[in-house]
Amino acid sequence: MPALRKPRSSKGLATFIARVAQGKQAEDILILDLSKIDSAPSDYFVICTCQSEPQVRAVAESVDAACREIGLRSPKTEGWDTLQWIIVDYFDVVVHVFNKEAREFYKLDRVWGDAKFAKLEEDGTLTTVKSPKVLKSEANLEESSKSTINPTGKVEFDEDDFDDEDEDLDDDK
């Protein structure tokens, strides 16, 4: 097996890391290009979802081991104590390994919605996407939503979205 070579660019490193995560069965892998955003903490984010705490650990450890193999040392890390969201920071590329619930809660892909998005497909290819609405988990949420946006941009809710039994907000009880 040939030795791994260090990617020549931050984008190459982000792609390399995404493929390492994919090798550990991480899902919904996105690469966010933040390089054109002035306030961004790095040039690229790699965001992925795991189904369990052991998988979160395995993906983060695998990324660290693969990056050490290509000569990257001592990333800054956080999250090993809870295994809900592990951050592995290589300065130009920051890896976010989430469990499913934390990913849905923090929605980093929404927070950095001005970024350029690329999704790592199951076959290992990158596909540019216009919107972060590419996650399996979000597709389920979108289907269940009963609100709509009319042509004027106003949000309209279905009456079933509200319970008649909720307390009246005008009461000073």
PDB file of C-alpha atoms in Angstrom:
ATOM      1  CA  MET A   1       0.000   0.000   0.000  1.00  0.00           C
ATOM      2  CA  PRO A   2       1.495   3.372  -0.984  1.00  0.00           C
ATOM      3  CA  ALA A   3       2.204   5.901   1.740  1.00  0.00           C
ATOM      4  CA  LEU A   4      -0.318   8.691   2.126  1.00  0.00           C
ATOM      5  CA  ARG A   5       0.788  12.132   0.978  1.00  0.00           C
ATOM      6  CA  LYS A   6      -0.114  15.400   2.607  1.00  0.00           C
ATOM      7  CA  PRO A   7      -2.656  17.321   0.487  1.00  0.00           C
ATOM      8  CA  ARG A   8      -1.281  20.495  -1.101  1.00  0.00           C
ATOM      9  CA  SER A   9      -4.181  22.765  -0.122  1.00  0.00           C
ATOM     10  CA  SER A  10      -6.677  23.322   2.662  1.00  0.00           C
ATOM     11  CA  LYS A  11      -9.428  22.175   0.313  1.00  0.00           C
ATOM     12  CA  GLY A  12      -7.479  18.989  -0.364  1.00  0.00           C
ATOM     13  CA  LEU A  13      -7.053  18.418   3.373  1.00  0.00           C
ATOM     14  CA  ALA A  14     -10.778  18.950   3.963  1.00  0.00           C
ATOM     15  CA  THR A  15     -11.596  16.429   1.223  1.00  0.00           C
ATOM     16  CA  PHE A  16      -9.060  13.947   2.636  1.00  0.00           C
ATOM     17  CA  ILE A  17     -10.582  14.268   6.121  1.00  0.00           C
ATOM     18  CA  ALA A  18     -14.129  13.890   4.766  1.00  0.00           C
ATOM     19  CA  ARG A  19     -13.134  10.630   3.063  1.00  0.00           C
ATOM     20  CA  VAL A  20     -11.490   9.350   6.260  1.00  0.00           C
ATOM     21  CA  ALA A  21     -14.748  10.063   8.133  1.00  0.00           C
ATOM     22  CA  GLN A  22     -16.692   8.309   5.398  1.00  0.00           C
ATOM     23  CA  GLY A  23     -14.458   5.277   5.870  1.00  0.00           C
ATOM     24  CA  LYS A  24     -15.768   5.049   9.435  1.00  0.00           C
ATOM     25  CA  GLN A  25     -19.372   5.197   8.200  1.00  0.00           C
ATOM     26  CA  ALA A  26     -19.996   8.851   9.138  1.00  0.00           C
ATOM     27  CA  GLU A  27     -23.082  10.243   7.401  1.00  0.00           C
ATOM     28  CA  ASP A  28     -24.283  13.553   5.956  1.00  0.00           C
ATOM     29  CA  ILE A  29     -20.720  14.702   5.338  1.00  0.00           C
ATOM     30  CA  LEU A  30     -20.459  18.342   4.268  1.00  0.00           C
ATOM     31  CA  ILE A  31     -17.433  20.449   3.443  1.00  0.00           C
ATOM     32  CA  LEU A  32     -18.066  24.146   4.000  1.00  0.00           C
ATOM     33  CA  ASP A  33     -15.785  26.576   2.174  1.00  0.00           C
ATOM     34  CA  LEU A  34     -15.540  29.552   4.532  1.00  0.00           C
ATOM     35  CA  SER A  35     -12.525  31.128   2.840  1.00  0.00           C
ATOM     36  CA  LYS A  36     -14.503  34.106   1.474  1.00  0.00           C
ATOM     37  CA  ILE A  37     -16.149  34.909   4.824  1.00  0.00           C
ATOM     38  CA  ASP A  38     -14.167  37.549   6.738  1.00  0.00           C
ATOM     39  CA  SER A  39     -15.207  36.480  10.235  1.00  0.00           C
ATOM     40  CA  ALA A  40     -14.759  32.732   9.678  1.00  0.00           C
ATOM     41  CA  PRO A  41     -12.542  30.881  12.163  1.00  0.00           C
ATOM     42  CA  SER A  42     -10.973  28.730   9.419  1.00  0.00           C
ATOM     43  CA  ASP A  43     -10.974  28.216   5.666  1.00  0.00           C
ATOM     44  CA  TYR A  44     -12.958  24.956   5.733  1.00  0.00           C
ATOM     45  CA  PHE A  45     -15.262  23.027   8.023  1.00  0.00           C
ATOM     46  CA  VAL A  46     -15.845  19.324   7.632  1.00  0.00           C
ATOM     47  CA  ILE A  47     -19.110  18.375   9.322  1.00  0.00           C
ATOM     48  CA  CYS A  48     -20.349  14.822   9.744  1.00  0.00           C
ATOM     49  CA  THR A  49     -22.924  12.853  11.712  1.00  0.00           C
ATOM     50  CA  CYS A  50     -22.475   9.639  13.680  1.00  0.00           C
ATOM     51  CA  GLN A  51     -25.123   7.306  15.070  1.00  0.00           C
ATOM     52  CA  SER A  52     -23.531   6.582  18.474  1.00  0.00           C
ATOM     53  CA  GLU A  53     -20.949   7.818  20.959  1.00  0.00           C
ATOM     54  CA  PRO A  54     -18.512   5.006  20.071  1.00  0.00           C
ATOM     55  CA  GLN A  55     -18.796   5.998  16.413  1.00  0.00           C
ATOM     56  CA  VAL A  56     -18.162   9.680  17.271  1.00  0.00           C
ATOM     57  CA  ARG A  57     -14.971   8.583  19.046  1.00  0.00           C
ATOM     58  CA  ALA A  58     -13.948   6.230  16.214  1.00  0.00           C
ATOM     59  CA  VAL A  59     -14.391   8.878  13.522  1.00  0.00           C
ATOM     60  CA  ALA A  60     -12.471  11.543  15.459  1.00  0.00           C
ATOM     61  CA  GLU A  61      -9.670   9.104  16.340  1.00  0.00           C
ATOM     62  CA  SER A  62      -9.473   7.920  12.731  1.00  0.00           C
ATOM     63  CA  VAL A  63      -9.218  11.508  11.432  1.00  0.00           C
ATOM     64  CA  ASP A  64      -6.459  12.242  13.953  1.00  0.00           C
ATOM     65  CA  ALA A  65      -4.538   9.043  13.084  1.00  0.00           C
ATOM     66  CA  ALA A  66      -4.784   9.634   9.319  1.00  0.00           C
ATOM     67  CA  CYS A  67      -3.655  13.248   9.686  1.00  0.00           C
ATOM     68  CA  ARG A  68      -0.698  12.182  11.842  1.00  0.00           C
ATOM     69  CA  GLU A  69       0.214   9.684   9.125  1.00  0.00           C
ATOM     70  CA  ILE A  70       0.483  12.518   6.573  1.00  0.00           C
ATOM     71  CA  GLY A  71       2.530  14.665   8.928  1.00  0.00           C
ATOM     72  CA  LEU A  72      -0.019  16.860  10.704  1.00  0.00           C
ATOM     73  CA  ARG A  73       0.537  16.964  14.434  1.00  0.00           C
ATOM     74  CA  SER A  74      -1.125  18.262  17.571  1.00  0.00           C
ATOM     75  CA  PRO A  75      -4.544  19.493  16.536  1.00  0.00           C
ATOM     76  CA  LYS A  76      -6.560  21.380  19.115  1.00  0.00           C
ATOM     77  CA  THR A  77      -9.465  19.195  20.204  1.00  0.00           C
ATOM     78  CA  GLU A  78     -12.567  19.447  22.357  1.00  0.00           C
ATOM     79  CA  GLY A  79     -15.510  17.248  23.224  1.00  0.00           C
ATOM     80  CA  TRP A  80     -13.855  13.961  24.154  1.00  0.00           C
ATOM     81  CA  ASP A  81     -15.511  13.990  27.594  1.00  0.00           C
ATOM     82  CA  THR A  82     -19.110  13.941  26.306  1.00  0.00           C
ATOM     83  CA  LEU A  83     -18.738  12.401  22.807  1.00  0.00           C
ATOM     84  CA  GLN A  84     -21.678  14.463  21.523  1.00  0.00           C
ATOM     85  CA  TRP A  85     -19.618  16.862  19.383  1.00  0.00           C
ATOM     86  CA  ILE A  86     -15.885  16.491  18.932  1.00  0.00           C
ATOM     87  CA  ILE A  87     -13.945  19.312  17.322  1.00  0.00           C
ATOM     88  CA  VAL A  88     -10.569  18.584  15.732  1.00  0.00           C
ATOM     89  CA  ASP A  89      -8.914  21.859  14.721  1.00  0.00           C
ATOM     90  CA  TYR A  90      -6.096  21.892  12.148  1.00  0.00           C
ATOM     91  CA  PHE A  91      -6.288  25.706  11.887  1.00  0.00           C
ATOM     92  CA  ASP A  92      -7.222  25.945   8.178  1.00  0.00           C
ATOM     93  CA  VAL A  93      -9.593  22.988   8.464  1.00  0.00           C
ATOM     94  CA  VAL A  94     -11.819  22.352  11.471  1.00  0.00           C
ATOM     95  CA  VAL A  95     -13.569  18.992  11.755  1.00  0.00           C
ATOM     96  CA  HIS A  96     -16.921  18.737  13.553  1.00  0.00           C
ATOM     97  CA  VAL A  97     -17.912  15.177  14.413  1.00  0.00           C
ATOM     98  CA  PHE A  98     -21.475  15.200  15.760  1.00  0.00           C
ATOM     99  CA  ASN A  99     -23.887  12.669  17.090  1.00  0.00           C
ATOM    100  CA  LYS A 100     -27.256  12.985  15.366  1.00  0.00           C
ATOM    101  CA  GLU A 101     -29.016  14.966  18.113  1.00  0.00           C
ATOM    102  CA  ALA A 102     -26.209  17.502  18.532  1.00  0.00           C
ATOM    103  CA  ARG A 103     -25.988  18.074  14.777  1.00  0.00           C
ATOM    104  CA  GLU A 104     -29.709  18.765  14.564  1.00  0.00           C
ATOM    105  CA  PHE A 105     -29.565  21.052  17.604  1.00  0.00           C
ATOM    106  CA  TYR A 106     -26.534  23.201  16.690  1.00  0.00           C
ATOM    107  CA  LYS A 107     -27.124  23.330  12.906  1.00  0.00           C
ATOM    108  CA  LEU A 108     -23.646  24.622  12.071  1.00  0.00           C
ATOM    109  CA  ASP A 109     -24.416  24.299   8.385  1.00  0.00           C
ATOM    110  CA  ARG A 110     -27.218  26.830   8.912  1.00  0.00           C
ATOM    111  CA  VAL A 111     -25.102  29.147  11.081  1.00  0.00           C
ATOM    112  CA  TRP A 112     -22.522  29.299   8.284  1.00  0.00           C
ATOM    113  CA  GLY A 113     -25.133  29.484   5.533  1.00  0.00           C
ATOM    114  CA  ASP A 114     -23.021  31.987   3.558  1.00  0.00           C
ATOM    115  CA  ALA A 115     -20.401  29.310   2.914  1.00  0.00           C
ATOM    116  CA  LYS A 116     -20.072  27.273  -0.251  1.00  0.00           C
ATOM    117  CA  PHE A 117     -21.238  23.726   0.386  1.00  0.00           C
ATOM    118  CA  ALA A 118     -20.031  20.422  -0.989  1.00  0.00           C
ATOM    119  CA  LYS A 119     -21.549  17.098  -0.017  1.00  0.00           C
ATOM    120  CA  LEU A 120     -19.463  13.937   0.010  1.00  0.00           C
ATOM    121  CA  GLU A 121     -21.529  11.317  -1.774  1.00  0.00           C
ATOM    122  CA  GLU A 122     -21.491   7.633  -0.871  1.00  0.00           C
ATOM    123  CA  ASP A 123     -19.312   6.896  -3.922  1.00  0.00           C
ATOM    124  CA  GLY A 124     -16.666   9.329  -2.612  1.00  0.00           C
ATOM    125  CA  THR A 125     -17.352  12.148  -5.064  1.00  0.00           C
ATOM    126  CA  LEU A 126     -18.010  15.730  -4.032  1.00  0.00           C
ATOM    127  CA  THR A 127     -21.171  17.446  -5.201  1.00  0.00           C
ATOM    128  CA  THR A 128     -21.591  21.194  -4.886  1.00  0.00           C
ATOM    129  CA  VAL A 129     -24.899  22.082  -3.263  1.00  0.00           C
ATOM    130  CA  LYS A 130     -26.554  25.486  -3.121  1.00  0.00           C
ATOM    131  CA  SER A 131     -28.206  25.016   0.244  1.00  0.00           C
ATOM    132  CA  PRO A 132     -27.391  23.150   3.416  1.00  0.00           C
ATOM    133  CA  LYS A 133     -30.756  21.334   3.149  1.00  0.00           C
ATOM    134  CA  VAL A 134     -29.067  18.104   2.132  1.00  0.00           C
ATOM    135  CA  LEU A 135     -29.159  16.168   5.373  1.00  0.00           C
ATOM    136  CA  LYS A 136     -31.184  12.998   5.724  1.00  0.00           C
ATOM    137  CA  SER A 137     -32.397  14.081   9.138  1.00  0.00           C
ATOM    138  CA  GLU A 138     -33.496  17.508   7.884  1.00  0.00           C
ATOM    139  CA  ALA A 139     -35.372  15.973   4.965  1.00  0.00           C
ATOM    140  CA  ASN A 140     -37.586  14.219   7.501  1.00  0.00           C
ATOM    141  CA  LEU A 141     -38.145  17.471   9.379  1.00  0.00           C
ATOM    142  CA  GLU A 142     -39.025  19.338   6.186  1.00  0.00           C
ATOM    143  CA  GLU A 143     -41.645  16.730   5.251  1.00  0.00           C
ATOM    144  CA  SER A 144     -43.350  17.008   8.630  1.00  0.00           C
ATOM    145  CA  SER A 145     -43.476  20.811   8.693  1.00  0.00           C
ATOM    146  CA  LYS A 146     -46.918  22.321   8.252  1.00  0.00           C
ATOM    147  CA  SER A 147     -45.820  25.909   7.769  1.00  0.00           C
ATOM    148  CA  THR A 148     -45.506  27.472   4.333  1.00  0.00           C
ATOM    149  CA  ILE A 149     -44.128  30.701   2.945  1.00  0.00           C
ATOM    150  CA  ASN A 150     -46.521  32.583   0.691  1.00  0.00           C
ATOM    151  CA  PRO A 151     -45.332  34.623  -2.337  1.00  0.00           C
ATOM    152  CA  THR A 152     -44.973  37.774  -0.226  1.00  0.00           C
ATOM    153  CA  GLY A 153     -42.498  36.001   2.055  1.00  0.00           C
ATOM    154  CA  LYS A 154     -44.873  35.807   5.009  1.00  0.00           C
ATOM    155  CA  VAL A 155     -44.868  32.523   6.951  1.00  0.00           C
ATOM    156  CA  GLU A 156     -48.273  30.879   7.240  1.00  0.00           C
ATOM    157  CA  PHE A 157     -48.989  28.106   9.726  1.00  0.00           C
ATOM    158  CA  ASP A 158     -51.558  25.377   9.579  1.00  0.00           C
ATOM    159  CA  GLU A 159     -54.080  25.726  12.415  1.00  0.00           C
ATOM    160  CA  ASP A 160     -53.104  22.238  13.637  1.00  0.00           C
ATOM    161  CA  ASP A 161     -49.690  23.651  14.635  1.00  0.00           C
ATOM    162  CA  PHE A 162     -51.250  25.264  17.701  1.00  0.00           C
ATOM    163  CA  ASP A 163     -53.044  23.697  20.650  1.00  0.00           C
ATOM    164  CA  ASP A 164     -56.283  25.361  21.745  1.00  0.00           C
ATOM    165  CA  GLU A 165     -55.504  24.242  25.285  1.00  0.00           C
ATOM    166  CA  ASP A 166     -52.368  26.404  25.598  1.00  0.00           C
ATOM    167  CA  GLU A 167     -52.674  29.058  28.286  1.00  0.00           C
ATOM    168  CA  ASP A 168     -53.637  32.505  27.107  1.00  0.00           C
ATOM    169  CA  LEU A 169     -50.568  34.754  26.952  1.00  0.00           C
ATOM    170  CA  ASP A 170     -52.622  37.811  27.924  1.00  0.00           C
ATOM    171  CA  ASP A 171     -53.594  36.387  31.325  1.00  0.00           C
ATOM    172  CA  ASP A 172     -51.629  37.776  34.266  1.00  0.00           C
ATOM    173  CA  LYS A 173     -52.093  34.745  36.494  1.00  0.00           C
TER     174      LYS A 173
END
